[in-house]
XYZ file of C-alpha atoms in Angstrom:
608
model
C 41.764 -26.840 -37.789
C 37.925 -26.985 -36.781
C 36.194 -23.426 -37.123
C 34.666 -21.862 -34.552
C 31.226 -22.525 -35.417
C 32.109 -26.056 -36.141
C 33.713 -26.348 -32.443
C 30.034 -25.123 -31.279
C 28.104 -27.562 -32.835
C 28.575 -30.478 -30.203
C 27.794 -27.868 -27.482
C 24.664 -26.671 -29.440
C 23.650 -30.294 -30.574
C 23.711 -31.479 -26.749
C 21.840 -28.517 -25.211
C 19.155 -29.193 -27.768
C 19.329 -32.746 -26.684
C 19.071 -32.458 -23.369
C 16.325 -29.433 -23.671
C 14.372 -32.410 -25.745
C 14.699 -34.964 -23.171
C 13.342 -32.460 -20.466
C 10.494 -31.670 -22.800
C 10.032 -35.716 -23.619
C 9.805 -36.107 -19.730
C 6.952 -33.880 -18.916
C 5.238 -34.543 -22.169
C 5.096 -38.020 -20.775
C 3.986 -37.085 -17.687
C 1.039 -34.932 -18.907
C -0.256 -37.618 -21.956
C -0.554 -39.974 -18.743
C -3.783 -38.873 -18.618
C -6.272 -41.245 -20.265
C -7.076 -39.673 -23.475
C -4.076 -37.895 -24.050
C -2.085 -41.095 -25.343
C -1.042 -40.331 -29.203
C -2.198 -36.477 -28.979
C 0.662 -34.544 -30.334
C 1.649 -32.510 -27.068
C 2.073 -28.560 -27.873
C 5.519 -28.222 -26.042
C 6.766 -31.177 -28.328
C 9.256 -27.975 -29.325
C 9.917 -25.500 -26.487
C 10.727 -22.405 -27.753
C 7.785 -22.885 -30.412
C 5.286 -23.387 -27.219
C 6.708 -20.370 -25.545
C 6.028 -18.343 -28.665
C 2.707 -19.556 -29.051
C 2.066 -18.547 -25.574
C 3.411 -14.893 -26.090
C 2.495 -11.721 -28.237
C 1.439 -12.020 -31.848
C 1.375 -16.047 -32.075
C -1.886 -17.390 -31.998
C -2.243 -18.113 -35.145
C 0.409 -21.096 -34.408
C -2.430 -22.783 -33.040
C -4.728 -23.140 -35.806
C -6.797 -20.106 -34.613
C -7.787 -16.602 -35.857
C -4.720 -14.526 -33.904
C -4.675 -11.387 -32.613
C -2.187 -8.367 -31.774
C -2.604 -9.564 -27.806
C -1.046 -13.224 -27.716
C -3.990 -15.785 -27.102
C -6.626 -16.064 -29.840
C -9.742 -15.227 -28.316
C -12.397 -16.683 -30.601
C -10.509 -20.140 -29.851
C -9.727 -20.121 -26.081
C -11.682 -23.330 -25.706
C -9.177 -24.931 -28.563
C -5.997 -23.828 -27.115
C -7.075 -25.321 -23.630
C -7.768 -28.783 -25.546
C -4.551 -28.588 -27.084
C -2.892 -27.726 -24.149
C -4.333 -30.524 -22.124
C -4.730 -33.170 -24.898
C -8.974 -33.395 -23.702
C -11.814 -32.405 -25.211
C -13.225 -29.754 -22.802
C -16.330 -27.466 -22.606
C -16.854 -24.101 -20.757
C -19.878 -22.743 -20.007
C -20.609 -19.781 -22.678
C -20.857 -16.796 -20.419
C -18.582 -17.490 -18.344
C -15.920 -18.165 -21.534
C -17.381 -14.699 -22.626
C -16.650 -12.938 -19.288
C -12.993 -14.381 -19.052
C -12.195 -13.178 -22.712
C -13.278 -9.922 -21.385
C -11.559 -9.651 -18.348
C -8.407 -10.655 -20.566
C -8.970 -7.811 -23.055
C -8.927 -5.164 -20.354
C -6.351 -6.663 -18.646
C -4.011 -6.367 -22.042
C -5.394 -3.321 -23.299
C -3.618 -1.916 -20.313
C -0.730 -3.335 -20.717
C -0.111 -2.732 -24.190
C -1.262 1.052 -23.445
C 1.946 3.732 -24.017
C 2.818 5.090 -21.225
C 1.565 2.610 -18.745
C 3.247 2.203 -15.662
C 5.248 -0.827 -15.443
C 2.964 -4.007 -13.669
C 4.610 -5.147 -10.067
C 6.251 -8.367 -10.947
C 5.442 -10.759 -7.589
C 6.318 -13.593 -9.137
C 9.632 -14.895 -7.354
C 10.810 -15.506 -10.793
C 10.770 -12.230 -12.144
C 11.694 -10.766 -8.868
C 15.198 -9.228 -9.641
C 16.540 -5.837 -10.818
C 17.124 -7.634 -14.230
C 13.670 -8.181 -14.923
C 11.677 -4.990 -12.893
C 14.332 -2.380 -14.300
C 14.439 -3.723 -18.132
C 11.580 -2.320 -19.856
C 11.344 -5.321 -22.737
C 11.828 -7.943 -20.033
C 9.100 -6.418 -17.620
C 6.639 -6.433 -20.460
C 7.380 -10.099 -21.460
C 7.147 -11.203 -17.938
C 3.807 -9.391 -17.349
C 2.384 -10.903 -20.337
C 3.621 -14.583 -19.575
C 1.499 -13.841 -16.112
C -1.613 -12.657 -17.469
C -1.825 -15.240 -20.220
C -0.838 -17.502 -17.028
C -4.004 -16.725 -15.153
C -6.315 -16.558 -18.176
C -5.326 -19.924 -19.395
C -5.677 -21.051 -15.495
C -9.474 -19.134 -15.544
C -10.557 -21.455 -18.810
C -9.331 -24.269 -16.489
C -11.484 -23.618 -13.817
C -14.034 -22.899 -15.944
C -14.279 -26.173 -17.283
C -17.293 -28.579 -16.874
C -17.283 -31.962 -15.897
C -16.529 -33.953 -13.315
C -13.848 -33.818 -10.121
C -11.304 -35.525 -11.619
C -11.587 -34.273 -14.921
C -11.131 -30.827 -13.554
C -8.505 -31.505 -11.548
C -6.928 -33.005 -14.574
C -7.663 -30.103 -16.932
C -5.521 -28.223 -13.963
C -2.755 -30.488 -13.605
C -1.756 -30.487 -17.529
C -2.967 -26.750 -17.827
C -0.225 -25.970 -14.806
C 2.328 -28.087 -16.302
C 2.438 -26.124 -19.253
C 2.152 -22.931 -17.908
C 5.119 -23.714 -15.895
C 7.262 -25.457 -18.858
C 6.622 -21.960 -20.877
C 7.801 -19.783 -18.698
C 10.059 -17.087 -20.105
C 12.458 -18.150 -17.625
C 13.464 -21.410 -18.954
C 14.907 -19.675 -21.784
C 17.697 -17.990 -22.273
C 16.764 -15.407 -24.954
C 14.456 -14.318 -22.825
C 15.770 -15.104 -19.159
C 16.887 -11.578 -18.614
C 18.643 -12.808 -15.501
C 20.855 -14.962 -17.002
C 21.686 -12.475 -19.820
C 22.690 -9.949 -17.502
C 25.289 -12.812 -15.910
C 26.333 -14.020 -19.216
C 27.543 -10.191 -20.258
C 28.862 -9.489 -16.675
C 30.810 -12.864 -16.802
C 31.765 -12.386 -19.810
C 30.254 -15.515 -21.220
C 31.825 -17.438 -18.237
C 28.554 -18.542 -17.361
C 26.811 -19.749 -20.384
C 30.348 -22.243 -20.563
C 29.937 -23.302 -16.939
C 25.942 -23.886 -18.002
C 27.192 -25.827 -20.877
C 29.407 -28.301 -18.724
C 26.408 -28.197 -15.996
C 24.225 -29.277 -19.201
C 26.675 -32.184 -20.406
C 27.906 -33.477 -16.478
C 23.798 -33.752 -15.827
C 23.704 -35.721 -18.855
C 25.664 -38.460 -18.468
C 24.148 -38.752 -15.234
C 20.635 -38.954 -16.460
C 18.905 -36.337 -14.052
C 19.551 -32.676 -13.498
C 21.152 -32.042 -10.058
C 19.258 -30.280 -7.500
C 22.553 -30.444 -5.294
C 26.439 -30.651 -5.306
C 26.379 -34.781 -5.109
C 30.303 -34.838 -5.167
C 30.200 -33.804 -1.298
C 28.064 -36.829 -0.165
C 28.923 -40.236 0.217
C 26.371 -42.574 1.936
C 28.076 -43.846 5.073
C 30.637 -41.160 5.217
C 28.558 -37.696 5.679
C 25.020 -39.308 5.725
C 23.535 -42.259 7.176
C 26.707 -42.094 9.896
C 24.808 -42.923 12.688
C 26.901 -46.713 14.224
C 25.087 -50.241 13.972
C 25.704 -53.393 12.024
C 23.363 -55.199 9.382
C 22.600 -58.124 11.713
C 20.168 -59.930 8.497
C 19.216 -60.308 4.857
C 17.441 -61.545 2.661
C 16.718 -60.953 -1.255
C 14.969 -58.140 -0.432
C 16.190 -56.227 2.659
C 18.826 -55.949 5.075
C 17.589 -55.358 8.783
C 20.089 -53.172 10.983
C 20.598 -52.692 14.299
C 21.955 -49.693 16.099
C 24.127 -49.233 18.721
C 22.417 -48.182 21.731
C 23.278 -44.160 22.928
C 22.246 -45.182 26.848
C 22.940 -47.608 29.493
C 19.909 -48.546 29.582
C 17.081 -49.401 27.027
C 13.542 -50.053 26.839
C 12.844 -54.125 26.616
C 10.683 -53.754 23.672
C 12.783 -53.020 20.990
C 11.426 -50.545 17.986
C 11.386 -51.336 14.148
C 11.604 -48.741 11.513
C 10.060 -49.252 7.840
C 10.830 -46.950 5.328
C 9.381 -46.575 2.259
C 10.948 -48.800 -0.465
C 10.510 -46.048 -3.215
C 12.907 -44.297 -1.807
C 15.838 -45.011 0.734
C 15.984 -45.498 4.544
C 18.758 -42.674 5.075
C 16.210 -39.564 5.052
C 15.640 -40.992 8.907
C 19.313 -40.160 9.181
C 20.575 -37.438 6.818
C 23.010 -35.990 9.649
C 23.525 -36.416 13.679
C 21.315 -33.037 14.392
C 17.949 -33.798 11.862
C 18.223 -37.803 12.804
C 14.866 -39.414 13.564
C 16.761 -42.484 14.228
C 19.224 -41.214 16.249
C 16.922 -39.356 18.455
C 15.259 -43.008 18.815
C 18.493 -43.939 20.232
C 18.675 -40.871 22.414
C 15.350 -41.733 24.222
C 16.507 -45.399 24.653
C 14.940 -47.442 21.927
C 16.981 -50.372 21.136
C 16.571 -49.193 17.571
C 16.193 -51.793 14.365
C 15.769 -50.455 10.470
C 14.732 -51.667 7.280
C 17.065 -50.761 4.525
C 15.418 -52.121 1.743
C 17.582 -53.289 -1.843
C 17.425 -51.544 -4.795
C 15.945 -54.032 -6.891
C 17.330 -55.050 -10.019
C 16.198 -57.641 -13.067
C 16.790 -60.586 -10.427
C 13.506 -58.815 -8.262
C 11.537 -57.799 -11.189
C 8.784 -60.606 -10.607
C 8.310 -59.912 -6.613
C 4.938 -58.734 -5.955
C 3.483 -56.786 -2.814
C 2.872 -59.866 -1.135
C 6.393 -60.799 -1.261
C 7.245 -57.197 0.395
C 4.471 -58.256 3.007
C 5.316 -61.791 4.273
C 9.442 -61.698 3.530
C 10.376 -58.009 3.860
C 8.191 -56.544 6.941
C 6.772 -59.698 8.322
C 10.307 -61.079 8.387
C 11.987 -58.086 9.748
C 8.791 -58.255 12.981
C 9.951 -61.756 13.780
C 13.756 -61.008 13.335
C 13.685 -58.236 15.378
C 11.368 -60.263 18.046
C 14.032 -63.335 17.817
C 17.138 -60.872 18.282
C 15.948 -59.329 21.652
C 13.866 -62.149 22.753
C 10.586 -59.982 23.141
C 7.324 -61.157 22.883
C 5.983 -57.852 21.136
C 7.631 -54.755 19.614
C 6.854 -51.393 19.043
C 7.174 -50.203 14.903
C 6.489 -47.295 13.204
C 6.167 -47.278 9.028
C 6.964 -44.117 7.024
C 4.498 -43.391 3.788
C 4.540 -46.627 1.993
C 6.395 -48.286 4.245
C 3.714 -47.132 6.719
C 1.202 -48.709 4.187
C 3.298 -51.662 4.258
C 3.421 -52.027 8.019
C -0.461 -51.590 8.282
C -1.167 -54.629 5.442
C 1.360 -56.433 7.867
C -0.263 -55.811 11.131
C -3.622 -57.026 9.551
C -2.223 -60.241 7.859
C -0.962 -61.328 11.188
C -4.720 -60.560 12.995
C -6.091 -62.642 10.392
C -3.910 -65.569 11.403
C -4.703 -64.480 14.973
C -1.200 -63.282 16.026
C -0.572 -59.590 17.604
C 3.430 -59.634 17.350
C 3.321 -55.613 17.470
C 2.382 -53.741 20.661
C 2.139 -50.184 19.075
C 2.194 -48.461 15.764
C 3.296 -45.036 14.677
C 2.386 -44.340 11.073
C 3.750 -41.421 9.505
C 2.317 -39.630 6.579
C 0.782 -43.037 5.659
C -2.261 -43.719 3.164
C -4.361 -46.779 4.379
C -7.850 -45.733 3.378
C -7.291 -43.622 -0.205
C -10.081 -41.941 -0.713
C -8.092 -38.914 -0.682
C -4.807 -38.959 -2.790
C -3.826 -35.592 -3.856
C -2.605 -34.796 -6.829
C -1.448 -38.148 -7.812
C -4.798 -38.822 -8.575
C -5.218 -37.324 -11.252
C -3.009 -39.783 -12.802
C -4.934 -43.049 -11.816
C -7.893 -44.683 -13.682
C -9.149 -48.364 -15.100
C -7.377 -47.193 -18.236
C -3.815 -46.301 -16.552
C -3.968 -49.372 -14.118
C -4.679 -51.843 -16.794
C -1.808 -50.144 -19.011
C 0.457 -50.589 -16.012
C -0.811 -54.623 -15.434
C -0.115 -55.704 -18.768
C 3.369 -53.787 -18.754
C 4.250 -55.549 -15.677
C 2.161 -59.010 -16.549
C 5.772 -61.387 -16.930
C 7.296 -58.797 -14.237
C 9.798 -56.133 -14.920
C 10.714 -53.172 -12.987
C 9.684 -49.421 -12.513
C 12.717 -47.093 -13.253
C 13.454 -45.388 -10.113
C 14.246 -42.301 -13.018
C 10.958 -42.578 -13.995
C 9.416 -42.371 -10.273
C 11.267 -39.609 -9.457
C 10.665 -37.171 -12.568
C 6.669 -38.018 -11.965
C 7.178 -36.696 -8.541
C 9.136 -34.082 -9.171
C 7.064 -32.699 -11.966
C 4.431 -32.175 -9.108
C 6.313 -29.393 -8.026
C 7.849 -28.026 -11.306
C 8.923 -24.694 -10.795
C 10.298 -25.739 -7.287
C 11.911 -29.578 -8.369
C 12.722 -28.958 -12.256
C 13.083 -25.209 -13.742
C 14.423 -23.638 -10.795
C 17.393 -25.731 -11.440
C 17.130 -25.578 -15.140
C 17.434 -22.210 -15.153
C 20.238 -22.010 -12.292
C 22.630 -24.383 -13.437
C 22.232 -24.261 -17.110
C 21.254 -21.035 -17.922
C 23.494 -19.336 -15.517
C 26.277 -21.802 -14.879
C 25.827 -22.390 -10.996
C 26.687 -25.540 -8.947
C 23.576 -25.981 -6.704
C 24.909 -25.661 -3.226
C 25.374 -28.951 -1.381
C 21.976 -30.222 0.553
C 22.051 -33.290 2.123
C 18.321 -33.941 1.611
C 18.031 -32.750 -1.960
C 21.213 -35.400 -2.552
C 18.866 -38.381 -0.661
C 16.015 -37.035 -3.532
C 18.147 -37.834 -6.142
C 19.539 -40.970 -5.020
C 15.925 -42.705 -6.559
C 14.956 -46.814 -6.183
C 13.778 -49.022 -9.031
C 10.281 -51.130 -8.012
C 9.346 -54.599 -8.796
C 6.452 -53.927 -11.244
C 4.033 -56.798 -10.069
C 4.450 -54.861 -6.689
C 3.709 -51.441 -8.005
C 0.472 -52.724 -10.364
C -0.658 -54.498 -7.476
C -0.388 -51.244 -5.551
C -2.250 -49.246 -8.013
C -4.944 -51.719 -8.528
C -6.138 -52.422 -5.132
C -5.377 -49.101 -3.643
C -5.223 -46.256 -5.066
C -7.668 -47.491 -8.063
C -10.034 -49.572 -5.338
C -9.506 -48.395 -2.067
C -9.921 -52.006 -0.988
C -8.588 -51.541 2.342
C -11.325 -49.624 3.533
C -13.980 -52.505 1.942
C -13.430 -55.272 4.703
C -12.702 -58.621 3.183
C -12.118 -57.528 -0.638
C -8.207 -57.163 -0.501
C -6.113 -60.659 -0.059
C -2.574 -60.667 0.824
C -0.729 -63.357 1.585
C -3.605 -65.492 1.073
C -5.838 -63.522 4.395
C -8.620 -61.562 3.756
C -7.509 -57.676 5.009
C -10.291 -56.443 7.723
C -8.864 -53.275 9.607
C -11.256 -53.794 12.076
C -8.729 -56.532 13.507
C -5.878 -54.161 13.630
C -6.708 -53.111 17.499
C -3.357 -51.786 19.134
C -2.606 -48.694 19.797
C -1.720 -46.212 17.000
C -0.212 -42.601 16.417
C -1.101 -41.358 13.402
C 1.063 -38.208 11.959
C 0.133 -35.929 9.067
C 1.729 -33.047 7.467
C -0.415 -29.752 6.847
C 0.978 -28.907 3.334
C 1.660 -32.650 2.396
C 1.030 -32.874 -1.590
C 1.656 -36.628 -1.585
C -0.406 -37.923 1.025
C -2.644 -35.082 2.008
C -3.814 -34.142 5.084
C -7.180 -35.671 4.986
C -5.513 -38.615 3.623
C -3.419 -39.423 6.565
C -6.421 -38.231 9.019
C -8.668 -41.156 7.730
C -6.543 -43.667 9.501
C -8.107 -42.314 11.927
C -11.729 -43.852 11.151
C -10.246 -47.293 9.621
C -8.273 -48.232 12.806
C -10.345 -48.912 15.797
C -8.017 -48.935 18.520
C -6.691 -46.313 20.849
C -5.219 -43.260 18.800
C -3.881 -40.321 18.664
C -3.242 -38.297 15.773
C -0.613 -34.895 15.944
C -0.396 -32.462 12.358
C 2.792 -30.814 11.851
C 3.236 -28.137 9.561
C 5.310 -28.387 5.930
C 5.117 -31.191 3.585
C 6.312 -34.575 2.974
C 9.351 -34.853 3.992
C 10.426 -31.813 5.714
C 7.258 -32.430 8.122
C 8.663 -35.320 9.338
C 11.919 -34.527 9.682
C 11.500 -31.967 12.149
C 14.215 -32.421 15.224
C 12.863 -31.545 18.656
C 16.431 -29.631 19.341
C 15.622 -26.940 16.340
C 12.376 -26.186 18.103
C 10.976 -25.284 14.717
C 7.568 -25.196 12.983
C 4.816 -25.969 14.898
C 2.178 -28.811 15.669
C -1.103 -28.552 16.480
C -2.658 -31.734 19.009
C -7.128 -31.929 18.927
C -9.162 -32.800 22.497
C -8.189 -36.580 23.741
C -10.534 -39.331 21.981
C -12.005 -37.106 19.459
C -12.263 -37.615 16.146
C -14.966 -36.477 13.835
C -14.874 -37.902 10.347
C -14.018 -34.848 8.682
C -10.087 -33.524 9.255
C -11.417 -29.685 8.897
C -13.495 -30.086 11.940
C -10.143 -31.810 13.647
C -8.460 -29.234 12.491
C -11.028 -26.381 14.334
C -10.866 -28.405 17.718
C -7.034 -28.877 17.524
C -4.620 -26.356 19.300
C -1.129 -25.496 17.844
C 2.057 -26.413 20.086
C 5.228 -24.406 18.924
C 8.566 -26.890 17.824
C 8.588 -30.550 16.603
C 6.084 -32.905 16.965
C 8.859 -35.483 17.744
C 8.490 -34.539 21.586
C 5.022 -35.649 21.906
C 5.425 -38.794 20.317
C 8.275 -39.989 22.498
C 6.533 -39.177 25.382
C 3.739 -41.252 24.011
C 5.971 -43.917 22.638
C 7.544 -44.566 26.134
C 4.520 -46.193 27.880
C 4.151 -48.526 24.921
C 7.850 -49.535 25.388
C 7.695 -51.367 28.756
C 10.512 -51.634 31.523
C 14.544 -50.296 31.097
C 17.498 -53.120 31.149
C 21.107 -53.209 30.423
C 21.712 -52.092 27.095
C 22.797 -54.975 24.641
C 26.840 -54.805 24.594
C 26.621 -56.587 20.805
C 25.297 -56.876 17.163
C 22.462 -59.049 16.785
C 22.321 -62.466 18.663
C 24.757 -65.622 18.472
C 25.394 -66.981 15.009
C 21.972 -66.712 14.056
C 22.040 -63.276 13.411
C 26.060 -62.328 14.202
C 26.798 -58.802 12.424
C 27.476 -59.023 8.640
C 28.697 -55.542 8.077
C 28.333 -52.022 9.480
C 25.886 -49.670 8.893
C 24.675 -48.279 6.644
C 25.111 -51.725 4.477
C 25.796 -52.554 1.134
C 22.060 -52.258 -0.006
C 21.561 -48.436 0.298
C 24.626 -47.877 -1.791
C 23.293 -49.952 -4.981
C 22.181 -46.867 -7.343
C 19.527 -47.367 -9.670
């Protein structure tokens, strides 16, 4: 019979193995910095890093320690090593920072001292405020937190360089946290005794179920099944091709608006976020106002799509579903909107066809979409001639970008909220995250073609080509905005980190039609789906025709309307949508385009 200690060892050997391949995922992430490839990354072991970040270990890092945790004389080091960059602060104001930190842990280390206010949500509970040891740890963690984020912003050099320096800088802060770790998480130890050790053997199946899945779950996924309890709303997949299926809905009214309305998605991610459930559908509320109502569901590509470039995405994905949808209802022009990069993808569209002289789209809604990108957010501090030509010769006989891969680079842009929040709930104290049907669609990730995405990086966000008439060719036309004349709404979120505010307003002074551009509050995602019938959140709407070049004065002009944003753009979408007739009593039209299967399609349910 096995011992005990030998029953442990798989356990053990898989937590360590897991804990590694967490570690191996943002270490990736922060040597994608130029520069950084081959520099041994100081979190290579995680329980060493958090120890060189605490009391007593500074000497780990090759520098003269002492009895407070980060060795002073070699601040400037420890930030290199943390980033993987050579880096230079300005003297005095290194001097004036190692100051502020000695005061700062004088007083903590001082007998008697009151205990430091823990705001950190982290270190929020009884467990951590009311045990002395744990308090202390968690006020140290903090301080050496802001010190090591002062160096950062102390840093000299230019924009992005600083903005890298505070990318990696936060990564690691976040990584180290005493948190992530049980022997120091005094949360989960109080569970673990309370329990009885029931929780540390519920983490341990948490640990092992989230490995053979290959991603740590953010949400029960058991309860959701695509076309049972999200994407439910009726319609039929009416065509298809290699690379999408185009469905059609089933009208909610007796009447419906004769130009009919095409959705694109992005293909990074799926086209069920527009429809998680009947109350926080953007598609079914299309329906409601009487849009006869087509989507792009776009395939998950595998090998057989791993040479398809963006043109191909261009002329046989969103070109193809304009003039499918236009051949299905017979109209001359339709009304589209395009969601992030499917929004990118619909603009690039829209200006192909001007260049050949043809208008086939009346309107355009673009939501949280990047066509000039000057501004990018934090992603930029990823891109640069070094990164985009590693990317082109990966992808120079095609292949395809892991969908795995996409989705841990954008989660680690919210780490604490995306990656140790969950880390530390379901492993270190055995819970089942609770089910969220919008946490499920964020897990549920797409592979790309990788001529697409290098083509993407290159022209866009390296270049910013659109915005240089005549420099970008797809589909063999030269892309000039200043062709793209009908009507837009632009939409951006306030808090967006993907495509940020300013990045979405500067559609604003590429398009030169008539406009109008609405902010809604919250991010990515949750900004857009906002249902009117919540009446949450708010929007805020700037004086008719008026838009300076910079967002911040928008922003002053603009006033702020309580509930969704969705209001205002179906009451502008309606004019654009021409006269009501009888609503179609079938899928599609004749044998042409006779329904293949119901929605939600086969497509959306290929996993990557």
């Amino acid at each position: 019979m096995a011992s005990g200690k030998q029953g442990q060892q798989p356990w053990l050997e898989a937590a360590q193995q897991f804990q590694q391949q967490m570690v191996q995922q943002w270490t990736q992430l922060a040597q994608a910095f130029p520069g950084a490839a081959g520099t041994a990354s100081p979190v290579g072991d995680p329980m060493a890093a958090f120890k060189a970040f605490m009391a007593g270990q500074g000497a780990a890092a090759g520098n003269t320690g002492n009895p407070f945790g980060m060795p002073l004389p070699g601040m400037a080091d420890l930030l290199q090593q943390v980033t993987g960059q050579s880096v230079t602060i300005d003297p005095a104001r290194l001097i004036e920072i190692q100051k502020g930190y000695l005061e700062e842990v004088t007083r903590l280390w001082t007998p008697g001292a009151a205990p430091q206010a823990l705001s950190d949500r982290r270190f929020a509970s009884e467990a951590w405020t009311g045990n002395p040891l744990a308090s202390f740890t968690a006020a140290q963690y903090l301080l050496n937190a802001r010190t090591l984020m002062a160096l950062a912003d102390a840093v000299q050099g230019d924009d992005k360089t600083r903005s890298r320096v505070r990318f990696a800088v936060q990564q690691w802060i976040d990584a180290t946290a005493p948190s992530n770790f049980l022997a120091f998480n005094a949360d989960a130890q109080k569970k673990a005794i309370e329990t009885k050790g029931e929780s540390i053997a519920k983490g341990m199946a948490n640990l092992l179920h989230d490995m053979k899945q290959g991603h740590v779950s953010m949400t029960d996924e058991s309860v959701f099944e695509v076309g049972r309890n999200v994407a439910t709303t009726e319609g039929a997949v009416v065509f298809e091709n290699e690379l999408f299926q185009l469905i059609e809905y089933k009208p909610l009214t007796a009447k419906v608006y004769e130009r009919p309305f095409l959705l694109v998605p992005p293909c990074i991610n799926k086209f069920y976020i527009l429809d998680l459930q009947p109350e926080n559908s953007l598609i079914r509320y299309c329906l409601e106002q009487g849009h006869r109502t087509f989507v792009v569901s776009w395939r998950n590509p595998d090998e057989s799509l791993a040479g398809k470039t963006w043109d191909d995405y261009i002329e046989h994905a969103v070109m193809k579903a304009i003039a499918v949808t236009q051949d299905i209802t017979g109209a001359d022009t339709i009304n589209a909107l395009g969601f992030c990069v499917g929004g990118t993808m619909l603009g690039t569209a829209l200006a192909v066809h001007a260049a050949r002289g043809e208008h086939p789209v009346h309107s355009a809604t673009f939501l949280t979409t990047l066509l000039d990108f000057t501004d990018t957010g934090i992603l930029d501090v990823f891109i640069d001639e070094a990164f985009v030509k590693f990317r082109e010769a990966q992808f120079a006989q095609g292949g395809l970008m892991p969908g795995r891969d996409l989705a841990t680079t954008f989660s680690f842009l919210r780490p604490n909220d995306l990656v140790w929040n969950y880390v530390v709930g379901n492993y270190l104290k055995g819970e089942t995250p609770p089910p969220f049907d919008l946490l499920y669609w964020n897990s549920d990730s797409t592979n790309l073609p990788g001529p697409y995405y290098a083509w993407y990086l290159r022209n866009l966000y390296l270049e910013n080509r659109y915005t240089k008439p005549g420099t970008a060719t797809v589909c063999g036309e030269k892309i000039d905005f200043r062709q793209v004349t009908l009507p837009v709404y632009i939409y951006g979120s306030r808090e967006d980190h993907i495509v940020p505010i300013a990045g979405a307003y500067a559609s604003t002074q590429l398009l030169p039609g008539k406009k109008r551009f609405v902010m809604g509050a919250s991010g990515h995602i949750a900004g857009v789906i906002n249902p009117a019938s919540k009446n949450k959140r708010s929007h805020w709407i700037g004086p008719a025709n008026q838009f300076p070049k910079s967002v911040d004065q928008w922003i002053a002009s603009a006033t702020e309307h309580p509930g969704s944003w969705w209001t205002d753009w179906a009451a502008w979408l309606k004019p654009q949508a021409g006269k009501q007739i009888a609503a179609p009593k079938t899928y599609g039209k004749g044998k042409t385009y006779a329904a293949i299967e119901p929605a939600p399609g086969r497509y959306v349910k290929a996993r990557a």
